């Protein structure tokens, strides 16, 4: 059931599908980079020398690297703060099966976002994921967004965290109520299951 809380009771109640109470974040679809050439085997992307290069870059210019099953085979997806450096190091190993996306936030900022959210007693779910633009970022589900946490999250670069809440502010004319925060709420999209390293 969904409705408006008027301070003493729920009014204008309606039934809805419980499975769509909280929207999933816009996640990477295997076809996001539809034109990417791919290889037949996941292991061809996640070779030892590629993983070693990722380890060298992680924490400085690289947030994360995954092998993604696309329409034309497996390809590598890297997200980093220095696209040129990531390309220079990974291209000789993975080209032409490589996409590198630029991140507006660092790995340290992403980890700080996770730490800040995990301290909230209201958190119902927390994790990191690849969004529909191929960026690596945090996602959290809260019962409701407390003013203190909202204020704290505003100190992070915009888009670092996708926030969804069970309770959202709505108006009687707009029962669909959209969550708002400075952290970048986005509409739902299809999900994928890339292989993370």
CSV table of C-alpha atoms in Angstrom, one decimal:
chain,number,residue,atom,x,y,z
A,1,UNK,CA,0.0,0.0,0.0
A,2,UNK,CA,1.2,3.5,-0.7
A,3,UNK,CA,-0.3,6.8,0.5
A,4,UNK,CA,0.3,10.1,2.3
A,5,UNK,CA,1.0,10.3,6.0
A,6,UNK,CA,-0.9,13.4,7.3
A,7,UNK,CA,0.6,13.2,10.8
A,8,UNK,CA,-1.9,10.8,12.3
A,9,UNK,CA,-2.9,8.4,9.5
A,10,UNK,CA,-2.3,7.3,5.9
A,11,UNK,CA,-4.7,9.0,3.5
A,12,UNK,CA,-5.2,8.6,-0.3
A,13,UNK,CA,-4.0,5.1,0.0
A,14,UNK,CA,-3.6,2.8,-3.0
A,15,UNK,CA,-2.2,-0.7,-3.7
A,16,UNK,CA,0.8,-1.1,-5.8
A,17,UNK,CA,3.3,-3.9,-6.7
A,18,UNK,CA,5.7,-4.2,-3.7
A,19,UNK,CA,8.5,-5.2,-6.1
A,20,UNK,CA,8.6,-1.7,-7.5
A,21,UNK,CA,8.5,0.2,-4.2
A,22,UNK,CA,12.2,1.3,-4.5
A,23,UNK,CA,13.6,1.8,-8.0
A,24,UNK,CA,16.9,0.1,-8.8
A,25,UNK,CA,19.7,2.5,-9.9
A,26,UNK,CA,20.4,2.9,-13.6
A,27,UNK,CA,22.8,0.0,-14.1
A,28,UNK,CA,25.1,-1.0,-16.9
A,29,UNK,CA,23.4,-3.1,-19.6
A,30,UNK,CA,25.6,-5.5,-21.5
A,31,UNK,CA,24.6,-3.6,-24.6
A,32,UNK,CA,25.5,-0.1,-23.2
A,33,UNK,CA,28.6,-0.1,-25.5
A,34,UNK,CA,26.8,-2.0,-28.3
A,35,UNK,CA,29.5,-1.5,-31.0
A,36,UNK,CA,32.4,-2.8,-28.9
A,37,UNK,CA,34.2,-5.7,-30.4
A,38,UNK,CA,34.6,-8.6,-28.1
A,39,UNK,CA,36.4,-11.9,-27.5
A,40,UNK,CA,34.8,-15.3,-27.0
A,41,UNK,CA,36.2,-16.0,-23.5
A,42,UNK,CA,36.1,-13.8,-20.4
A,43,UNK,CA,39.6,-15.1,-19.5
A,44,UNK,CA,40.9,-13.4,-22.6
A,45,UNK,CA,40.1,-10.0,-21.0
A,46,UNK,CA,41.0,-10.9,-17.4
A,47,UNK,CA,44.6,-12.2,-18.2
A,48,UNK,CA,47.2,-12.0,-15.4
A,49,UNK,CA,49.1,-9.1,-17.1
A,50,UNK,CA,45.9,-7.1,-17.3
A,51,UNK,CA,45.0,-7.7,-13.7
A,52,UNK,CA,48.6,-6.7,-12.7
A,53,UNK,CA,48.3,-3.4,-14.7
A,54,UNK,CA,44.9,-2.7,-13.0
A,55,UNK,CA,46.5,-3.3,-9.6
A,56,UNK,CA,49.2,-0.7,-10.4
A,57,UNK,CA,46.6,1.9,-11.4
A,58,UNK,CA,44.0,1.2,-8.8
A,59,UNK,CA,43.6,3.9,-6.2
A,60,UNK,CA,45.4,6.5,-8.3
A,61,UNK,CA,44.0,6.7,-11.9
A,62,UNK,CA,41.7,3.6,-11.8
A,63,UNK,CA,38.6,3.0,-9.7
A,64,UNK,CA,37.8,-0.5,-11.1
A,65,UNK,CA,37.9,-2.8,-14.1
A,66,UNK,CA,35.4,-5.4,-15.2
A,67,UNK,CA,34.9,-7.9,-18.0
A,68,UNK,CA,31.5,-7.3,-19.6
A,69,UNK,CA,29.6,-9.8,-21.8
A,70,UNK,CA,28.4,-7.5,-24.7
A,71,UNK,CA,26.5,-8.3,-27.9
A,72,UNK,CA,29.8,-9.0,-29.8
A,73,UNK,CA,31.7,-10.8,-27.0
A,74,UNK,CA,33.5,-10.0,-23.8
A,75,UNK,CA,35.2,-6.6,-23.5
A,76,UNK,CA,37.0,-4.7,-20.8
A,77,UNK,CA,35.5,-1.7,-19.0
A,78,UNK,CA,37.7,0.5,-16.9
A,79,UNK,CA,36.6,3.6,-14.9
A,80,UNK,CA,39.2,6.0,-13.8
A,81,UNK,CA,40.0,9.6,-12.8
A,82,UNK,CA,42.7,9.8,-15.4
A,83,UNK,CA,41.4,8.4,-18.7
A,84,UNK,CA,44.6,9.0,-20.6
A,85,UNK,CA,46.8,7.2,-18.0
A,86,UNK,CA,44.4,4.2,-17.9
A,87,UNK,CA,44.3,4.0,-21.7
A,88,UNK,CA,48.1,4.3,-22.0
A,89,UNK,CA,48.6,1.4,-19.6
A,90,UNK,CA,45.7,-0.9,-20.6
A,91,UNK,CA,45.4,-0.3,-24.3
A,92,UNK,CA,48.5,-2.3,-25.3
A,93,UNK,CA,47.0,-5.2,-23.3
A,94,UNK,CA,43.3,-5.1,-24.1
A,95,UNK,CA,42.8,-3.1,-27.3
A,96,UNK,CA,40.6,-3.1,-29.3
A,97,UNK,CA,38.4,-4.7,-26.6
A,98,UNK,CA,38.5,-1.8,-24.1
A,99,UNK,CA,36.3,1.0,-23.0
A,100,UNK,CA,37.6,3.6,-20.5
A,101,UNK,CA,35.2,6.0,-18.9
A,102,UNK,CA,36.1,9.1,-16.9
A,103,UNK,CA,35.0,9.4,-13.2
A,104,UNK,CA,34.2,12.7,-11.6
A,105,UNK,CA,35.1,11.2,-8.2
A,106,UNK,CA,38.1,9.3,-6.8
A,107,UNK,CA,38.3,5.9,-5.3
A,108,UNK,CA,38.9,7.6,-1.9
A,109,UNK,CA,35.8,9.7,-2.3
A,110,UNK,CA,33.8,6.6,-3.2
A,111,UNK,CA,35.1,4.8,-0.2
A,112,UNK,CA,34.3,7.8,2.0
A,113,UNK,CA,30.8,7.9,0.7
A,114,UNK,CA,30.4,4.2,1.7
A,115,UNK,CA,31.8,4.9,5.1
A,116,UNK,CA,29.5,7.9,5.7
A,117,UNK,CA,26.4,6.0,4.6
A,118,UNK,CA,27.3,2.9,6.6
A,119,UNK,CA,27.3,5.0,9.8
A,120,UNK,CA,23.6,5.8,9.3
A,121,UNK,CA,21.3,3.6,11.4
A,122,UNK,CA,18.7,4.0,8.7
A,123,UNK,CA,20.7,2.3,5.8
A,124,UNK,CA,18.9,-0.7,4.3
A,125,UNK,CA,21.4,-1.5,1.6
A,126,UNK,CA,24.7,-0.3,0.4
A,127,UNK,CA,27.1,-1.2,-2.4
A,128,UNK,CA,29.0,-0.1,-5.4
A,129,UNK,CA,28.0,-0.8,-9.0
A,130,UNK,CA,28.5,0.2,-12.6
A,131,UNK,CA,25.9,2.7,-13.8
A,132,UNK,CA,24.4,3.0,-17.3
A,133,UNK,CA,27.2,5.4,-18.4
A,134,UNK,CA,29.9,2.9,-17.4
A,135,UNK,CA,30.8,4.8,-14.2
A,136,UNK,CA,31.7,3.0,-10.9
A,137,UNK,CA,29.7,4.6,-8.1
A,138,UNK,CA,27.9,3.9,-4.8
A,139,UNK,CA,24.3,3.0,-4.3
A,140,UNK,CA,22.3,3.0,-1.1
A,141,UNK,CA,18.8,2.3,0.0
A,142,UNK,CA,17.5,4.1,3.1
A,143,UNK,CA,14.3,4.1,5.0
A,144,UNK,CA,14.3,7.9,4.6
A,145,UNK,CA,17.1,10.4,4.0
A,146,UNK,CA,17.9,12.1,7.2
A,147,UNK,CA,18.8,15.9,6.9
A,148,UNK,CA,22.2,15.3,8.6
A,149,UNK,CA,23.2,12.5,6.1
A,150,UNK,CA,21.9,14.5,3.2
A,151,UNK,CA,24.0,17.5,4.3
A,152,UNK,CA,27.1,15.3,4.6
A,153,UNK,CA,26.5,13.7,1.2
A,154,UNK,CA,26.4,17.1,-0.4
A,155,UNK,CA,30.1,17.5,0.4
A,156,UNK,CA,30.9,14.7,-2.1
A,157,UNK,CA,31.1,15.3,-5.8
A,158,UNK,CA,27.7,15.2,-7.5
A,159,UNK,CA,26.7,11.7,-8.7
A,160,UNK,CA,29.1,9.8,-6.4
A,161,UNK,CA,26.1,8.1,-4.7
A,162,UNK,CA,22.7,7.0,-6.1
A,163,UNK,CA,20.2,7.3,-3.2
A,164,UNK,CA,16.8,5.6,-3.0
A,165,UNK,CA,14.5,5.8,-0.1
A,166,UNK,CA,11.5,3.8,1.2
A,167,UNK,CA,9.8,7.0,2.4
A,168,UNK,CA,9.7,9.9,0.0
A,169,UNK,CA,8.1,13.3,0.1
A,170,UNK,CA,5.1,13.6,-2.3
A,171,UNK,CA,2.2,15.9,-3.0
A,172,UNK,CA,-1.4,14.7,-3.3
A,173,UNK,CA,-1.3,15.5,-7.0
A,174,UNK,CA,2.0,13.6,-7.6
A,175,UNK,CA,1.6,10.3,-5.8
A,176,UNK,CA,4.6,8.9,-7.7
A,177,UNK,CA,6.9,10.9,-5.5
A,178,UNK,CA,10.5,11.2,-6.7
A,179,UNK,CA,13.4,11.0,-4.3
A,180,UNK,CA,15.6,14.1,-4.4
A,181,UNK,CA,19.1,14.6,-3.2
A,182,UNK,CA,22.2,16.4,-4.3
A,183,UNK,CA,23.8,13.0,-4.9
A,184,UNK,CA,22.1,12.4,-8.3
A,185,UNK,CA,18.9,10.3,-8.3
A,186,UNK,CA,18.3,8.6,-11.6
A,187,UNK,CA,15.5,6.6,-13.2
A,188,UNK,CA,15.6,2.9,-13.3
A,189,UNK,CA,16.9,0.9,-16.2
A,190,UNK,CA,17.9,-2.7,-16.9
A,191,UNK,CA,20.5,-4.6,-14.9
A,192,UNK,CA,23.6,-6.5,-16.0
A,193,UNK,CA,25.9,-8.9,-14.2
A,194,UNK,CA,29.5,-8.0,-15.3
A,195,UNK,CA,32.4,-9.9,-13.8
A,196,UNK,CA,34.2,-7.6,-11.4
A,197,UNK,CA,37.9,-7.8,-10.4
